[in-house]
CSV table of C-alpha atoms in Angstrom, one decimal:
chain,number,residue,atom,x,y,z
I,1,LEU,CA,-4.1,-12.7,-9.1
I,2,THR,CA,-4.1,-10.1,-6.1
I,3,ALA,CA,-6.6,-10.9,-3.3
I,4,THR,CA,-7.3,-7.6,-1.4
I,5,GLU,CA,-10.5,-9.1,0.5
I,6,THR,CA,-10.5,-11.6,3.5
I,7,ILE,CA,-11.0,-15.2,2.4
I,8,THR,CA,-12.3,-17.8,5.0
I,9,SER,CA,-13.7,-21.1,4.7
I,10,VAL,CA,-15.5,-23.1,7.4
I,11,ASN,CA,-13.7,-26.9,7.2
I,12,GLY,CA,-11.3,-26.0,3.8
I,13,PRO,CA,-10.1,-26.7,1.9
I,14,ILE,CA,-8.9,-23.4,0.1
I,15,ARG,CA,-6.7,-23.7,-3.1
I,16,LEU,CA,-5.6,-20.6,-4.8
I,17,ASP,CA,-3.9,-21.0,-8.2
I,18,ALA,CA,-2.2,-18.4,-10.6
I,19,SER,CA,-0.4,-18.7,-13.8
I,20,GLY,CA,1.4,-15.5,-13.0
I,21,ASP,CA,2.3,-13.7,-9.5
I,22,LEU,CA,-0.1,-14.3,-6.5
I,23,THR,CA,-0.3,-11.7,-4.0
I,24,LEU,CA,-2.3,-11.9,-0.6
I,25,GLY,CA,-3.3,-8.3,0.8
I,26,ALA,CA,-5.6,-9.6,3.1
I,27,PRO,CA,-6.1,-12.6,5.5
I,28,VAL,CA,-6.8,-16.1,4.2
I,29,SER,CA,-8.1,-18.6,6.8
I,30,ILE,CA,-9.9,-21.9,7.3
I,31,SER,CA,-12.0,-21.2,10.4
I,32,SER,CA,-12.8,-24.9,11.8
I,33,GLY,CA,-11.9,-28.4,10.5
I,34,ALA,CA,-8.6,-29.4,9.3
I,35,GLY,CA,-8.8,-28.6,5.5
I,36,ALA,CA,-5.7,-28.0,3.7
I,37,LEU,CA,-4.7,-24.3,2.2
I,38,VAL,CA,-2.5,-24.5,-0.9
I,39,LEU,CA,-1.3,-21.4,-2.9
I,40,ASP,CA,0.1,-22.3,-6.4
I,41,ALA,CA,1.8,-19.6,-8.6
I,42,GLY,CA,3.5,-20.0,-11.9
I,43,GLN,CA,5.6,-16.9,-10.8
I,44,ASP,CA,6.2,-15.2,-7.4
I,45,ILE,CA,3.9,-15.7,-4.6
I,46,THR,CA,3.8,-12.5,-1.9
I,47,VAL,CA,2.2,-12.9,1.5
I,48,ASN,CA,1.5,-9.5,3.5
I,49,SER,CA,-1.1,-10.9,5.7
I,50,ALA,CA,-2.2,-13.8,8.0
I,51,VAL,CA,-2.7,-17.2,6.3
I,52,SER,CA,-4.1,-19.6,9.2
I,53,THR,CA,-5.8,-22.9,9.6
I,54,THR,CA,-7.2,-24.9,12.3
I,55,GLY,CA,-5.0,-28.0,12.1
I,56,GLY,CA,-4.8,-28.1,8.3
I,57,THR,CA,-1.8,-28.4,6.1
I,58,VAL,CA,-0.2,-25.3,4.4
I,59,ALA,CA,1.8,-25.2,1.1
I,60,LEU,CA,2.9,-22.4,-0.9
I,61,LEU,CA,4.4,-23.5,-4.5
I,62,ALA,CA,5.8,-20.9,-6.6
I,63,GLY,CA,7.8,-21.2,-9.8
I,64,LYS,CA,10.0,-18.4,-8.9
I,65,ASP,CA,10.0,-16.5,-5.4
I,66,ILE,CA,8.4,-16.8,-2.1
I,67,ARG,CA,8.1,-13.7,0.0
I,68,LEU,CA,6.5,-13.0,3.4
I,69,SER,CA,6.4,-9.3,4.4
I,70,SER,CA,7.1,-8.3,7.9
I,71,ALA,CA,3.1,-8.4,8.2
I,72,GLY,CA,3.1,-11.6,6.5
I,73,SER,CA,2.4,-14.8,8.7
I,74,ILE,CA,1.6,-18.6,8.4
I,75,ASP,CA,0.0,-20.5,11.6
I,76,THR,CA,-1.7,-23.9,11.6
I,77,ARG,CA,-2.9,-23.0,15.2
I,78,SER,CA,-3.3,-26.8,16.5
I,79,GLY,CA,-2.2,-30.2,15.9
I,80,SER,CA,0.6,-31.5,13.8
I,81,PRO,CA,0.0,-30.4,10.2
I,82,SER,CA,3.0,-29.8,7.9
I,83,VAL,CA,4.0,-26.3,6.2
I,84,THR,CA,5.7,-26.6,2.9
I,85,LEU,CA,7.2,-23.5,1.3
I,86,THR,CA,8.9,-24.7,-2.3
I,87,ALA,CA,10.4,-21.7,-4.8
I,88,ASP,CA,11.2,-22.8,-8.1
I,89,THR,CA,8.9,-25.7,-8.5
I,90,ASP,CA,9.2,-25.2,-12.5
I,91,GLY,CA,13.1,-25.8,-11.9
I,92,VAL,CA,13.8,-23.1,-14.7
I,93,GLY,CA,15.5,-19.8,-13.8
I,94,GLY,CA,16.0,-20.1,-10.2
I,95,GLY,CA,13.9,-18.8,-7.4
I,96,GLY,CA,14.4,-17.8,-3.8
I,97,ILE,CA,12.6,-17.3,-0.1
I,98,ASP,CA,12.5,-14.2,1.5
I,99,LEU,CA,10.8,-14.2,5.1
I,100,GLU,CA,11.1,-10.7,6.2
I,101,ASN,CA,12.1,-9.5,9.5
I,102,GLY,CA,9.0,-9.9,11.5
I,103,SER,CA,7.2,-12.7,9.6
I,104,SER,CA,7.0,-16.1,11.1
I,105,VAL,CA,5.8,-19.5,10.3
I,106,ASP,CA,4.4,-21.6,12.9
I,107,ALA,CA,3.3,-25.2,12.2
I,108,THR,CA,2.3,-26.0,16.0
I,109,GLY,CA,3.7,-29.7,16.2
I,110,GLY,CA,4.1,-30.4,12.6
I,111,ALA,CA,7.2,-30.1,10.3
I,112,ILE,CA,8.3,-27.2,8.4
I,113,ASP,CA,10.0,-27.8,5.0
I,114,VAL,CA,11.7,-24.9,3.2
I,115,ASP,CA,13.2,-25.6,-0.2
I,116,ALA,CA,14.7,-23.1,-3.0
I,117,THR,CA,17.5,-22.9,-5.6
I,118,ASP,CA,18.5,-19.7,-4.6
I,119,ASP,CA,19.2,-17.8,-1.2
I,120,ILE,CA,16.6,-18.3,1.7
I,121,HIS,CA,16.1,-15.4,4.1
I,122,LEU,CA,14.9,-16.5,7.5
I,123,GLY,CA,12.4,-14.6,9.8
I,124,ARG,CA,11.0,-17.3,12.4
I,125,LEU,CA,10.3,-20.8,12.1
I,126,VAL,CA,8.3,-22.2,14.9
I,127,THR,CA,7.4,-25.9,15.7
I,128,GLY,CA,7.5,-28.6,18.3
I,129,SER,CA,8.6,-30.9,15.6
I,130,ALA,CA,11.2,-30.9,12.7
I,131,VAL,CA,12.4,-28.0,10.4
I,132,THR,CA,14.1,-28.6,7.2
I,133,VAL,CA,15.5,-25.6,5.0
I,134,ASP,CA,17.3,-26.7,1.7
I,135,SER,CA,19.0,-24.1,-0.5
I,136,ALA,CA,20.4,-26.2,-3.7
I,137,ALA,CA,22.3,-23.3,-5.2
I,138,GLY,CA,22.4,-20.4,-2.5
I,139,SER,CA,22.7,-19.7,1.3
I,140,ILE,CA,20.3,-19.7,4.3
I,141,LEU,CA,20.7,-16.3,5.6
I,142,ASP,CA,19.1,-14.2,9.0
I,143,SER,CA,16.7,-11.8,7.8
I,144,GLY,CA,16.9,-9.8,11.1
I,145,ALA,CA,16.6,-10.2,14.9
I,146,SER,CA,12.8,-9.4,15.6
I,147,GLY,CA,10.6,-11.8,17.8
I,148,GLY,CA,13.2,-14.8,19.0
I,149,PRO,CA,15.1,-17.3,17.2
I,150,ASP,CA,15.1,-17.8,13.4
I,151,ILE,CA,14.5,-21.5,14.0
I,152,ASP,CA,12.5,-22.5,17.4
I,153,ALA,CA,12.0,-26.4,17.0
I,154,SER,CA,12.8,-30.0,18.3
I,155,THR,CA,15.4,-30.7,15.5
I,156,ALA,CA,16.7,-28.8,12.4
I,157,VAL,CA,18.4,-30.0,9.0
I,158,LEU,CA,19.9,-27.3,7.3
I,159,ARG,CA,21.6,-27.6,3.6
I,160,ALA,CA,22.9,-24.8,1.7
I,161,ALA,CA,25.3,-24.7,-1.2
I,162,ARG,CA,27.0,-21.5,-0.4
I,163,GLY,CA,26.7,-21.0,3.3
I,164,ILE,CA,24.6,-20.6,6.5
I,165,GLY,CA,24.6,-17.3,8.3
I,166,THR,CA,27.4,-15.1,8.4
I,167,GLY,CA,30.0,-13.8,10.5
I,168,ALA,CA,28.2,-10.7,10.9
I,169,ASN,CA,24.7,-12.2,11.0
I,170,ALA,CA,24.6,-15.5,12.4
I,171,LEU,CA,21.3,-17.7,12.5
I,172,GLU,CA,19.8,-17.9,16.1
I,173,MET,CA,18.5,-21.3,17.0
I,174,ALA,CA,16.6,-22.8,20.0
I,175,LEU,CA,16.7,-26.8,19.2
I,176,SER,CA,17.5,-30.2,20.7
I,177,GLN,CA,19.1,-31.3,17.6
I,178,LEU,CA,20.9,-30.1,14.5
I,179,GLU,CA,22.1,-31.5,11.1
I,180,ALA,CA,23.9,-29.0,8.9
I,181,ALA,CA,25.6,-29.1,5.6
I,182,ALA,CA,27.0,-25.6,4.6
I,183,GLY,CA,29.0,-24.7,1.6
I,184,PRO,CA,32.5,-22.4,1.2
I,185,GLY,CA,30.6,-19.4,3.4
I,186,GLY,CA,30.6,-21.4,6.2
I,187,LEU,CA,28.1,-22.2,9.3
I,188,TRP,CA,27.4,-19.4,11.3
I,189,LEU,CA,25.0,-20.2,14.5
I,190,ILE,CA,24.2,-19.0,17.7
């Protein structure tokens, strides 16, 4: 399923389901109210545009990979709704998350939860609340240095089987509290 036209709902909710890949090439938004926005794909989800709500939760659920291009963003705009990105929802064959340099996820005051079996590459995660990033069999890595810290939040919990950041490209943080568990690749933060 490829969405090439703008999708807007007043008061929501919006739910897009695809048995294969789901690609957003145009903005998807809930213009008022606190309706939920859910993208659910049996394979990959690719976001090449803005996804926004006015206080509603956002969930991206992919059987394989999730990718936000440099033009992709998620913004809840107000309140404290959660944003959830989950790759490899079917538990078969793995799945990673690639938030390219320039992409952003802003949950305003809500929690951000990012989960994948394979590697997770971070663009920007922003919230006044908590961020959790969990790579069950991979690493948590920095996609680039555009726009500010990779994680700008009150607290963060990072778990990765292989490592967090690298010596050549550490994750940038703006936090009050951090809990982290990294594998043999070590923990590299600024």
